[in-house]
Amino acid sequence: DTYRITITPTGVCPAVFDEGTVSGISCSSIENDTICLNSSVILNNSNTNTYTGISWTPTTGLSDASNATPTFTPTSSGDFQFIMTGKNSSTSTTETITVNVNVQEPATVSLANQTVCENSAVTLAATVSGGTNNIITWTQNGTSITGSTSSI
């Protein structure tokens, strides 16, 4: 928005004015990420602003809570929220950046080898555990075959 101030004297001098512009900038942002347990993620990796007086809370699992882009290495699955506050040196404003990280357990699968007579039917059953919204596909010698459950 542009603001104008006008001063009108009661004497013979003309009125004077000056204008100023106020620009809105985002002083906060929210970022979301999903990673697998045993992985790491750099918090606020996309932000290119320069900050001073940085602090992240909470600090558990962070490589450096006073760095604009610390690495988060979780030790358990779950939802984690981190909040960074720091002074943006280019705009002299305090910014808050919230990063939500969803850490998921990876899926595990086990399929036993079998030996059967040629031209005999066989049922293959895999043990699948963990993971979220698993999509199961089967291939035979690299070619897709019908089957979207843990056994065929």
Coordinates of N, CA, C and O in Angstrom, one line a residue:
D1 N 0.8 -1.2 0.0 CA 0.0 0.0 0.0 C 0.9 1.2 0.0 O 2.0 1.2 0.6
T2 N 0.4 2.3 -0.6 CA 1.1 3.6 -0.6 C 0.3 4.5 0.3 O -0.9 4.7 0.2
Y3 N 1.1 5.2 1.2 CA 0.5 6.1 2.1 C 1.1 7.5 1.8 O 2.2 7.7 1.4
R4 N 0.2 8.5 1.9 CA 0.6 9.9 1.7 C 0.3 10.8 2.9 O -0.8 10.6 3.5
I5 N 1.2 11.6 3.2 CA 1.0 12.6 4.2 C 1.0 14.0 3.6 O 1.9 14.3 2.8
T6 N 0.0 14.8 3.8 CA -0.1 16.1 3.3 C -0.1 17.2 4.4 O -0.9 17.0 5.3
I7 N 0.7 18.2 4.3 CA 0.7 19.3 5.3 C 0.2 20.5 4.5 O 0.8 21.0 3.6
T8 N -0.9 21.1 5.0 CA -1.4 22.3 4.4 C -1.3 23.4 5.4 O -2.0 23.5 6.5
P9 N -0.4 24.4 5.2 CA -0.2 25.5 6.1 C -1.4 26.5 6.0 O -2.1 26.6 5.0
T10 N -1.7 27.2 7.1 CA -2.8 28.2 7.0 C -2.3 29.5 6.5 O -3.1 30.4 6.3
G11 N -1.1 29.7 6.1 CA -0.6 30.9 5.6 C -0.6 30.9 4.0 O -1.4 30.3 3.4
V12 N 0.4 31.5 3.4 CA 0.5 31.7 2.0 C 1.3 30.6 1.3 O 1.3 30.5 0.1
C13 N 2.0 29.8 2.1 CA 2.8 28.7 1.5 C 2.0 27.6 1.0 O 0.9 27.3 1.5
P14 N 2.5 26.9 -0.1 CA 1.7 25.8 -0.7 C 1.7 24.6 0.2 O 2.6 24.4 1.0
A15 N 0.8 23.7 0.0 CA 0.7 22.4 0.7 C 1.9 21.6 0.3 O 2.3 21.6 -0.9
V16 N 2.4 20.7 1.1 CA 3.5 19.8 0.8 C 3.0 18.4 1.2 O 2.2 18.2 2.0
F17 N 3.6 17.4 0.5 CA 3.2 16.1 0.8 C 4.4 15.2 0.6 O 5.4 15.5 -0.1
D18 N 4.3 14.0 1.2 CA 5.3 13.0 0.9 C 4.6 11.6 0.9 O 3.5 11.5 1.5
E19 N 5.1 10.7 0.2 CA 4.5 9.3 0.1 C 5.5 8.3 0.6 O 6.7 8.4 0.4
G20 N 5.0 7.2 1.1 CA 5.8 6.1 1.5 C 5.0 4.8 1.1 O 3.8 4.8 1.1
T21 N 5.7 3.8 0.8 CA 5.2 2.5 0.4 C 5.5 1.5 1.4 O 6.6 1.4 1.9
V22 N 4.4 0.7 1.8 CA 4.6 -0.4 2.7 C 4.4 -1.7 1.9 O 3.4 -1.9 1.3
S23 N 5.4 -2.5 1.9 CA 5.4 -3.8 1.2 C 5.2 -4.9 2.2 O 6.0 -4.9 3.2
G24 N 4.3 -5.8 2.0 CA 4.1 -6.9 2.9 C 5.1 -8.1 2.4 O 5.2 -8.4 1.2
I25 N 5.8 -8.6 3.4 CA 6.6 -9.8 3.1 C 6.2 -10.9 4.0 O 5.6 -10.7 5.1
S26 N 6.4 -12.1 3.6 CA 6.0 -13.2 4.5 C 7.1 -13.3 5.6 O 8.3 -13.5 5.4
C27 N 6.6 -13.2 6.8 CA 7.5 -13.3 8.0 C 7.4 -14.7 8.6 O 7.9 -14.9 9.7
S28 N 6.7 -15.6 8.0 CA 6.6 -16.9 8.5 C 6.3 -17.9 7.4 O 5.7 -17.4 6.3
S29 N 6.6 -19.1 7.5 CA 6.3 -20.1 6.5 C 6.2 -21.4 7.2 O 6.7 -21.6 8.3
I30 N 5.5 -22.3 6.5 CA 5.3 -23.7 7.0 C 5.8 -24.6 5.9 O 5.4 -24.5 4.7
E31 N 6.6 -25.5 6.2 CA 7.1 -26.5 5.3 C 6.8 -27.9 5.8 O 6.8 -28.1 7.0
N32 N 6.5 -28.8 4.9 CA 6.2 -30.2 5.3 C 7.0 -31.2 4.6 O 7.4 -30.9 3.4
D33 N 7.4 -32.2 5.2 CA 8.2 -33.3 4.6 C 7.9 -34.6 5.2 O 7.5 -34.7 6.4
T34 N 8.0 -35.7 4.4 CA 7.9 -37.0 4.9 C 9.1 -37.8 4.6 O 9.6 -37.7 3.4
I35 N 9.7 -38.4 5.6 CA 10.9 -39.2 5.3 C 10.7 -40.6 6.0 O 9.8 -40.8 6.8
C36 N 11.6 -41.5 5.6 CA 11.6 -42.8 6.2 C 12.5 -42.9 7.4 O 13.6 -42.2 7.4
L37 N 12.2 -43.6 8.4 CA 13.1 -43.8 9.5 C 14.4 -44.3 9.0 O 14.5 -45.0 8.0
N38 N 15.5 -43.9 9.6 CA 16.9 -44.2 9.2 C 17.3 -43.3 8.1 O 18.4 -43.5 7.5
S39 N 16.6 -42.2 7.8 CA 16.9 -41.2 6.9 C 17.1 -39.9 7.6 O 16.8 -39.8 8.8
S40 N 17.6 -38.9 6.9 CA 17.8 -37.6 7.5 C 17.2 -36.6 6.5 O 17.0 -36.8 5.3
V41 N 16.9 -35.4 7.0 CA 16.3 -34.3 6.2 C 17.0 -33.0 6.6 O 17.2 -32.8 7.8
I42 N 17.3 -32.1 5.7 CA 17.8 -30.8 6.0 C 16.6 -29.9 6.2 O 15.8 -29.7 5.3
L43 N 16.4 -29.3 7.4 CA 15.3 -28.4 7.6 C 15.5 -27.1 6.9 O 16.6 -26.6 6.9
N44 N 14.4 -26.6 6.3 CA 14.4 -25.3 5.7 C 15.5 -25.2 4.6 O 16.1 -24.2 4.4
N45 N 15.7 -26.3 3.9 CA 16.7 -26.3 2.8 C 16.4 -25.3 1.7 O 17.3 -24.9 1.0
S46 N 15.1 -25.0 1.4 CA 14.8 -24.2 0.3 C 15.0 -22.7 0.6 O 14.9 -21.9 -0.3
N47 N 15.1 -22.3 1.9 CA 15.2 -20.9 2.2 C 16.6 -20.4 1.9 O 17.6 -20.9 2.3
T48 N 16.6 -19.2 1.2 CA 17.9 -18.6 0.8 C 18.2 -17.3 1.6 O 19.2 -16.7 1.3
N49 N 17.3 -17.0 2.5 CA 17.5 -15.8 3.3 C 18.7 -15.9 4.2 O 19.1 -17.0 4.6
T50 N 19.3 -14.8 4.7 CA 20.4 -14.8 5.6 C 19.8 -14.4 7.0 O 19.1 -13.4 7.1
Y51 N 20.1 -15.2 8.0 CA 19.5 -14.9 9.3 C 20.6 -14.7 10.3 O 21.7 -15.2 10.2
T52 N 20.3 -14.0 11.4 CA 21.1 -13.9 12.6 C 20.3 -14.3 13.8 O 19.1 -14.2 13.8
G53 N 21.0 -14.6 14.9 CA 20.3 -15.0 16.1 C 19.3 -16.2 15.9 O 18.2 -16.2 16.5
I54 N 19.7 -17.2 15.2 CA 18.9 -18.3 14.9 C 18.7 -19.2 16.1 O 19.7 -19.5 16.8
S55 N 17.5 -19.7 16.3 CA 17.3 -20.8 17.2 C 16.2 -21.7 16.8 O 15.1 -21.2 16.3
W56 N 16.4 -23.0 16.9 CA 15.4 -24.0 16.5 C 14.9 -24.6 17.8 O 15.7 -24.9 18.7
T57 N 13.6 -24.9 17.9 CA 13.1 -25.7 19.0 C 12.1 -26.7 18.5 O 11.4 -26.4 17.5
P58 N 12.0 -27.9 19.0 CA 13.0 -28.4 20.0 C 14.3 -28.7 19.3 O 14.4 -28.7 18.1
T59 N 15.3 -29.1 20.0 CA 16.7 -29.3 19.5 C 17.0 -30.8 19.3 O 18.0 -31.1 18.6
T60 N 16.2 -31.7 19.8 CA 16.4 -33.1 19.8 C 16.5 -33.6 18.3 O 15.6 -33.4 17.5
G61 N 17.6 -34.3 18.0 CA 17.8 -34.8 16.7 C 18.4 -33.9 15.7 O 18.6 -34.2 14.5
L62 N 18.6 -32.6 16.1 CA 19.2 -31.6 15.1 C 20.7 -31.6 15.2 O 21.3 -31.7 16.3
S63 N 21.3 -31.4 14.1 CA 22.8 -31.3 14.0 C 23.3 -30.0 14.6 O 24.4 -30.0 15.3
D64 N 22.6 -28.9 14.5 CA 23.0 -27.6 15.0 C 21.8 -26.7 15.1 O 21.3 -26.2 14.1
A65 N 21.3 -26.4 16.3 CA 20.1 -25.7 16.5 C 20.3 -24.2 16.3 O 19.3 -23.4 16.3
S66 N 21.5 -23.7 16.0 CA 21.7 -22.3 15.7 C 22.1 -22.1 14.2 O 22.6 -21.0 13.9
N67 N 21.8 -23.1 13.4 CA 22.1 -23.0 12.0 C 20.8 -22.9 11.2 O 19.8 -23.5 11.6
A68 N 20.8 -22.1 10.2 CA 19.5 -21.9 9.4 C 19.1 -23.2 8.7 O 17.9 -23.4 8.5
T69 N 20.0 -24.2 8.5 CA 19.6 -25.4 7.8 C 20.2 -26.6 8.5 O 21.1 -27.3 8.0
P70 N 19.7 -26.9 9.7 CA 20.3 -28.1 10.4 C 19.7 -29.4 9.8 O 18.7 -29.4 9.2
T71 N 20.5 -30.5 10.1 CA 20.0 -31.8 9.6 C 19.3 -32.4 10.8 O 19.8 -32.5 11.9
F72 N 18.1 -33.0 10.5 CA 17.3 -33.7 11.5 C 17.4 -35.2 11.2 O 17.1 -35.6 10.1
T73 N 17.9 -35.9 12.2 CA 18.0 -37.4 12.1 C 17.1 -38.0 13.2 O 17.5 -38.0 14.3
P74 N 16.0 -38.5 12.8 CA 15.1 -39.1 13.8 C 15.5 -40.4 14.3 O 16.2 -41.2 13.6
T75 N 15.2 -40.7 15.5 CA 15.5 -42.0 16.1 C 14.2 -42.9 16.3 O 14.3 -44.0 16.8
S76 N 13.1 -42.3 16.0 CA 11.8 -43.0 16.1 C 10.8 -42.5 15.0 O 11.1 -41.4 14.5
S77 N 9.8 -43.2 14.7 CA 8.8 -42.7 13.8 C 7.8 -41.8 14.5 O 7.8 -41.8 15.7
G78 N 7.1 -41.0 13.7 CA 6.1 -40.1 14.3 C 6.1 -38.8 13.6 O 6.7 -38.6 12.6
D79 N 5.3 -37.8 14.1 CA 5.3 -36.5 13.6 C 6.1 -35.5 14.4 O 5.9 -35.5 15.7
F80 N 6.9 -34.8 13.8 CA 7.8 -33.9 14.5 C 7.6 -32.4 14.0 O 7.5 -32.3 12.8
Q81 N 7.6 -31.5 14.9 CA 7.4 -30.1 14.5 C 8.6 -29.3 15.0 O 8.9 -29.4 16.2
F82 N 9.2 -28.5 14.1 CA 10.4 -27.7 14.5 C 10.0 -26.2 14.2 O 9.5 -26.0 13.1
I83 N 10.4 -25.3 15.0 CA 10.2 -23.9 14.8 C 11.5 -23.2 14.9 O 12.2 -23.3 15.8
M84 N 11.8 -22.5 13.8 CA 13.0 -21.6 13.7 C 12.6 -20.2 13.9 O 11.6 -19.7 13.3
T85 N 13.3 -19.5 14.7 CA 13.1 -18.0 14.8 C 14.5 -17.4 14.5 O 15.5 -18.0 14.9
G86 N 14.5 -16.3 13.8 CA 15.7 -15.6 13.5 C 15.4 -14.3 12.9 O 14.3 -14.1 12.3
K87 N 16.4 -13.4 12.9 CA 16.2 -12.1 12.3 C 16.7 -12.2 10.9 O 17.9 -12.5 10.6
N88 N 15.8 -11.8 10.0 CA 16.2 -11.8 8.5 C 17.0 -10.5 8.3 O 16.4 -9.4 8.4
S89 N 18.3 -10.6 8.0 CA 19.1 -9.5 8.0 C 18.8 -8.6 6.8 O 19.1 -7.4 6.8
S90 N 18.1 -9.1 5.8 CA 17.8 -8.2 4.6 C 16.6 -7.4 4.8 O 16.4 -6.4 4.2
T91 N 15.7 -7.8 5.8 CA 14.5 -7.0 6.0 C 14.4 -6.6 7.5 O 13.5 -5.8 7.8
S92 N 15.3 -6.9 8.3 CA 15.3 -6.6 9.7 C 14.1 -7.0 10.4 O 13.6 -6.2 11.3
T93 N 13.5 -8.1 10.1 CA 12.3 -8.6 10.7 C 12.6 -10.0 11.3 O 13.4 -10.7 10.8
T94 N 11.9 -10.3 12.4 CA 12.0 -11.6 12.9 C 11.1 -12.5 12.2 O 9.9 -12.2 12.0
E95 N 11.6 -13.6 11.7 CA 10.8 -14.6 11.0 C 10.7 -15.9 11.8 O 11.6 -16.3 12.5
T96 N 9.5 -16.6 11.6 CA 9.3 -17.9 12.2 C 9.0 -18.8 11.1 O 8.2 -18.6 10.2
I97 N 9.8 -19.9 11.1 CA 9.6 -21.0 10.0 C 9.3 -22.3 10.8 O 10.0 -22.7 11.7
T98 N 8.1 -22.8 10.4 CA 7.7 -24.1 11.0 C 7.9 -25.2 10.0 O 7.5 -25.1 8.9
V99 N 8.6 -26.3 10.4 CA 8.8 -27.4 9.6 C 8.2 -28.6 10.3 O 8.5 -29.0 11.4
N100 N 7.3 -29.3 9.6 CA 6.7 -30.5 10.1 C 7.3 -31.7 9.3 O 7.3 -31.7 8.1
V101 N 7.7 -32.7 10.0 CA 8.3 -33.8 9.4 C 7.6 -35.1 9.9 O 7.4 -35.3 11.1
N102 N 7.1 -35.8 9.0 CA 6.4 -37.1 9.2 C 7.4 -38.2 9.0 O 7.9 -38.3 7.9
V103 N 7.8 -38.9 10.0 CA 8.8 -40.0 9.9 C 8.0 -41.3 9.9 O 7.3 -41.6 10.9
Q104 N 8.2 -42.1 8.9 CA 7.5 -43.4 8.7 C 8.4 -44.5 8.8 O 9.6 -44.5 8.4
E105 N 7.8 -45.6 9.4 CA 8.6 -46.9 9.4 C 8.7 -47.5 8.0 O 7.7 -47.5 7.3
P106 N 9.8 -47.9 7.6 CA 9.9 -48.6 6.3 C 9.2 -49.9 6.3 O 9.1 -50.6 7.3
A107 N 8.8 -50.4 5.1 CA 8.2 -51.7 5.0 C 9.4 -52.7 5.0 O 10.5 -52.4 4.5
T108 N 9.1 -53.9 5.4 CA 10.0 -55.0 5.3 C 9.3 -56.1 4.6 O 8.0 -56.3 4.8
V109 N 10.0 -56.9 3.9 CA 9.3 -58.0 3.1 C 10.3 -59.2 3.2 O 11.5 -59.1 3.2
S110 N 9.7 -60.4 3.3 CA 10.4 -61.7 3.3 C 9.7 -62.7 2.4 O 8.5 -62.9 2.6
L111 N 10.4 -63.3 1.5 CA 9.8 -64.3 0.6 C 10.8 -65.4 0.5 O 12.0 -65.3 0.1
A112 N 10.3 -66.6 0.9 CA 11.2 -67.8 0.9 C 11.3 -68.4 -0.4 O 10.4 -68.5 -1.2
N113 N 12.5 -68.9 -0.8 CA 12.7 -69.7 -2.0 C 12.0 -71.0 -1.9 O 11.9 -71.6 -0.8
Q114 N 11.5 -71.5 -3.0 CA 10.8 -72.8 -3.0 C 11.3 -73.7 -4.2 O 11.7 -73.2 -5.2
T115 N 11.3 -75.0 -4.0 CA 11.6 -75.9 -5.1 C 10.4 -76.8 -5.3 O 9.9 -77.4 -4.3
V116 N 9.9 -76.9 -6.5 CA 8.7 -77.7 -6.8 C 9.0 -78.4 -8.1 O 9.8 -78.0 -8.9
C117 N 8.2 -79.5 -8.4 CA 8.3 -80.1 -9.7 C 7.8 -79.2 -10.8 O 6.8 -78.4 -10.6
E118 N 8.4 -79.3 -12.0 CA 7.9 -78.5 -13.1 C 6.4 -78.8 -13.4 O 6.0 -79.9 -13.2
N119 N 5.7 -77.8 -13.9 CA 4.3 -77.9 -14.2 C 3.4 -78.1 -13.0 O 2.3 -78.6 -13.1
S120 N 3.9 -77.9 -11.8 CA 3.1 -78.0 -10.6 C 2.7 -76.6 -10.1 O 3.5 -75.6 -10.3
A121 N 1.6 -76.5 -9.5 CA 1.1 -75.2 -9.0 C 1.9 -74.9 -7.7 O 2.3 -75.8 -7.0
V122 N 2.2 -73.6 -7.5 CA 2.9 -73.2 -6.3 C 2.3 -71.9 -5.8 O 1.9 -71.1 -6.6
T123 N 2.2 -71.8 -4.5 CA 1.7 -70.5 -3.9 C 2.9 -69.8 -3.3 O 3.7 -70.4 -2.4
L124 N 3.2 -68.6 -3.7 CA 4.2 -67.8 -3.1 C 3.6 -66.9 -2.1 O 2.6 -66.1 -2.4
A125 N 4.0 -66.8 -0.9 CA 3.5 -66.0 0.2 C 4.6 -65.2 0.8 O 5.6 -65.8 1.3
A126 N 4.5 -63.9 0.7 CA 5.5 -63.0 1.3 C 5.0 -62.5 2.7 O 3.8 -62.3 2.8
T127 N 5.9 -62.2 3.6 CA 5.5 -61.6 4.8 C 5.9 -60.1 4.7 O 7.1 -59.8 4.5
V128 N 4.9 -59.3 4.8 CA 5.1 -57.8 4.6 C 4.7 -57.2 5.9 O 3.6 -57.4 6.5
S129 N 5.5 -56.3 6.5 CA 5.2 -55.6 7.7 C 5.7 -54.2 7.6 O 6.6 -53.9 6.8
G130 N 5.1 -53.3 8.4 CA 5.5 -51.9 8.4 C 5.1 -51.2 7.1 O 4.3 -51.7 6.3
G131 N 5.6 -50.0 7.0 CA 5.3 -49.2 5.8 C 3.9 -48.5 6.0 O 3.1 -48.9 6.9
T132 N 3.6 -47.6 5.1 CA 2.3 -46.9 5.1 C 1.8 -47.0 3.6 O 2.5 -46.6 2.7
N133 N 0.5 -47.4 3.5 CA -0.1 -47.4 2.1 C 0.8 -48.2 1.2 O 1.1 -47.7 0.1
N134 N 1.2 -49.3 1.5 CA 2.1 -50.2 0.7 C 1.3 -50.5 -0.6 O 0.1 -50.9 -0.6
I135 N 2.0 -50.5 -1.7 CA 1.5 -51.0 -3.0 C 2.3 -52.2 -3.4 O 3.6 -52.1 -3.4
I136 N 1.6 -53.3 -3.5 CA 2.3 -54.6 -3.8 C 2.2 -54.9 -5.2 O 1.1 -54.9 -5.8
T137 N 3.3 -55.2 -5.9 CA 3.4 -55.7 -7.3 C 4.3 -56.8 -7.4 O 5.2 -57.0 -6.6
W138 N 4.0 -57.7 -8.3 CA 4.8 -58.9 -8.5 C 5.3 -58.9 -9.9 O 4.7 -58.4 -10.8
T139 N 6.5 -59.5 -10.1 CA 7.1 -59.7 -11.4 C 7.6 -61.1 -11.5 O 8.0 -61.7 -10.5
Q140 N 7.7 -61.6 -12.7 CA 8.3 -62.9 -12.9 C 9.4 -62.7 -14.0 O 9.1 -62.3 -15.1
N141 N 10.6 -62.9 -13.6 CA 11.8 -62.7 -14.5 C 11.7 -61.3 -15.1 O 12.0 -61.1 -16.3
G142 N 11.3 -60.3 -14.3 CA 11.3 -58.9 -14.7 C 10.0 -58.5 -15.4 O 9.9 -57.3 -15.7
T143 N 9.1 -59.4 -15.6 CA 7.8 -59.0 -16.3 C 6.7 -59.0 -15.3 O 6.5 -59.9 -14.5
S144 N 5.9 -57.9 -15.3 CA 4.8 -57.8 -14.4 C 3.8 -58.9 -14.5 O 3.5 -59.4 -15.6
I145 N 3.3 -59.4 -13.4 CA 2.3 -60.4 -13.4 C 1.2 -60.0 -12.4 O 1.4 -59.1 -11.6
T146 N 0.0 -60.5 -12.6 CA -1.2 -60.2 -11.8 C -0.9 -60.6 -10.4 O -0.5 -61.7 -10.1
G147 N -1.2 -59.6 -9.5 CA -1.1 -59.9 -8.1 C -0.9 -58.6 -7.3 O 0.1 -57.9 -7.6
S148 N -1.8 -58.3 -6.4 CA -1.6 -57.0 -5.6 C -1.7 -57.3 -4.1 O -1.9 -56.4 -3.3
T149 N -1.6 -58.6 -3.8 CA -1.6 -59.0 -2.3 C -0.3 -59.7 -2.1 O 0.5 -59.8 -3.0
S150 N -0.1 -60.0 -0.8 CA 1.2 -60.6 -0.4 C 1.4 -62.1 -0.8 O 2.4 -62.7 -0.6
S151 N 0.3 -62.6 -1.5 CA 0.5 -64.0 -2.0 C -0.1 -64.2 -3.4 O -1.0 -63.5 -3.8
I152 N 0.6 -65.0 -4.2 CA 0.1 -65.3 -5.5 C 0.2 -66.8 -5.7 O 1.0 -67.5 -5.0

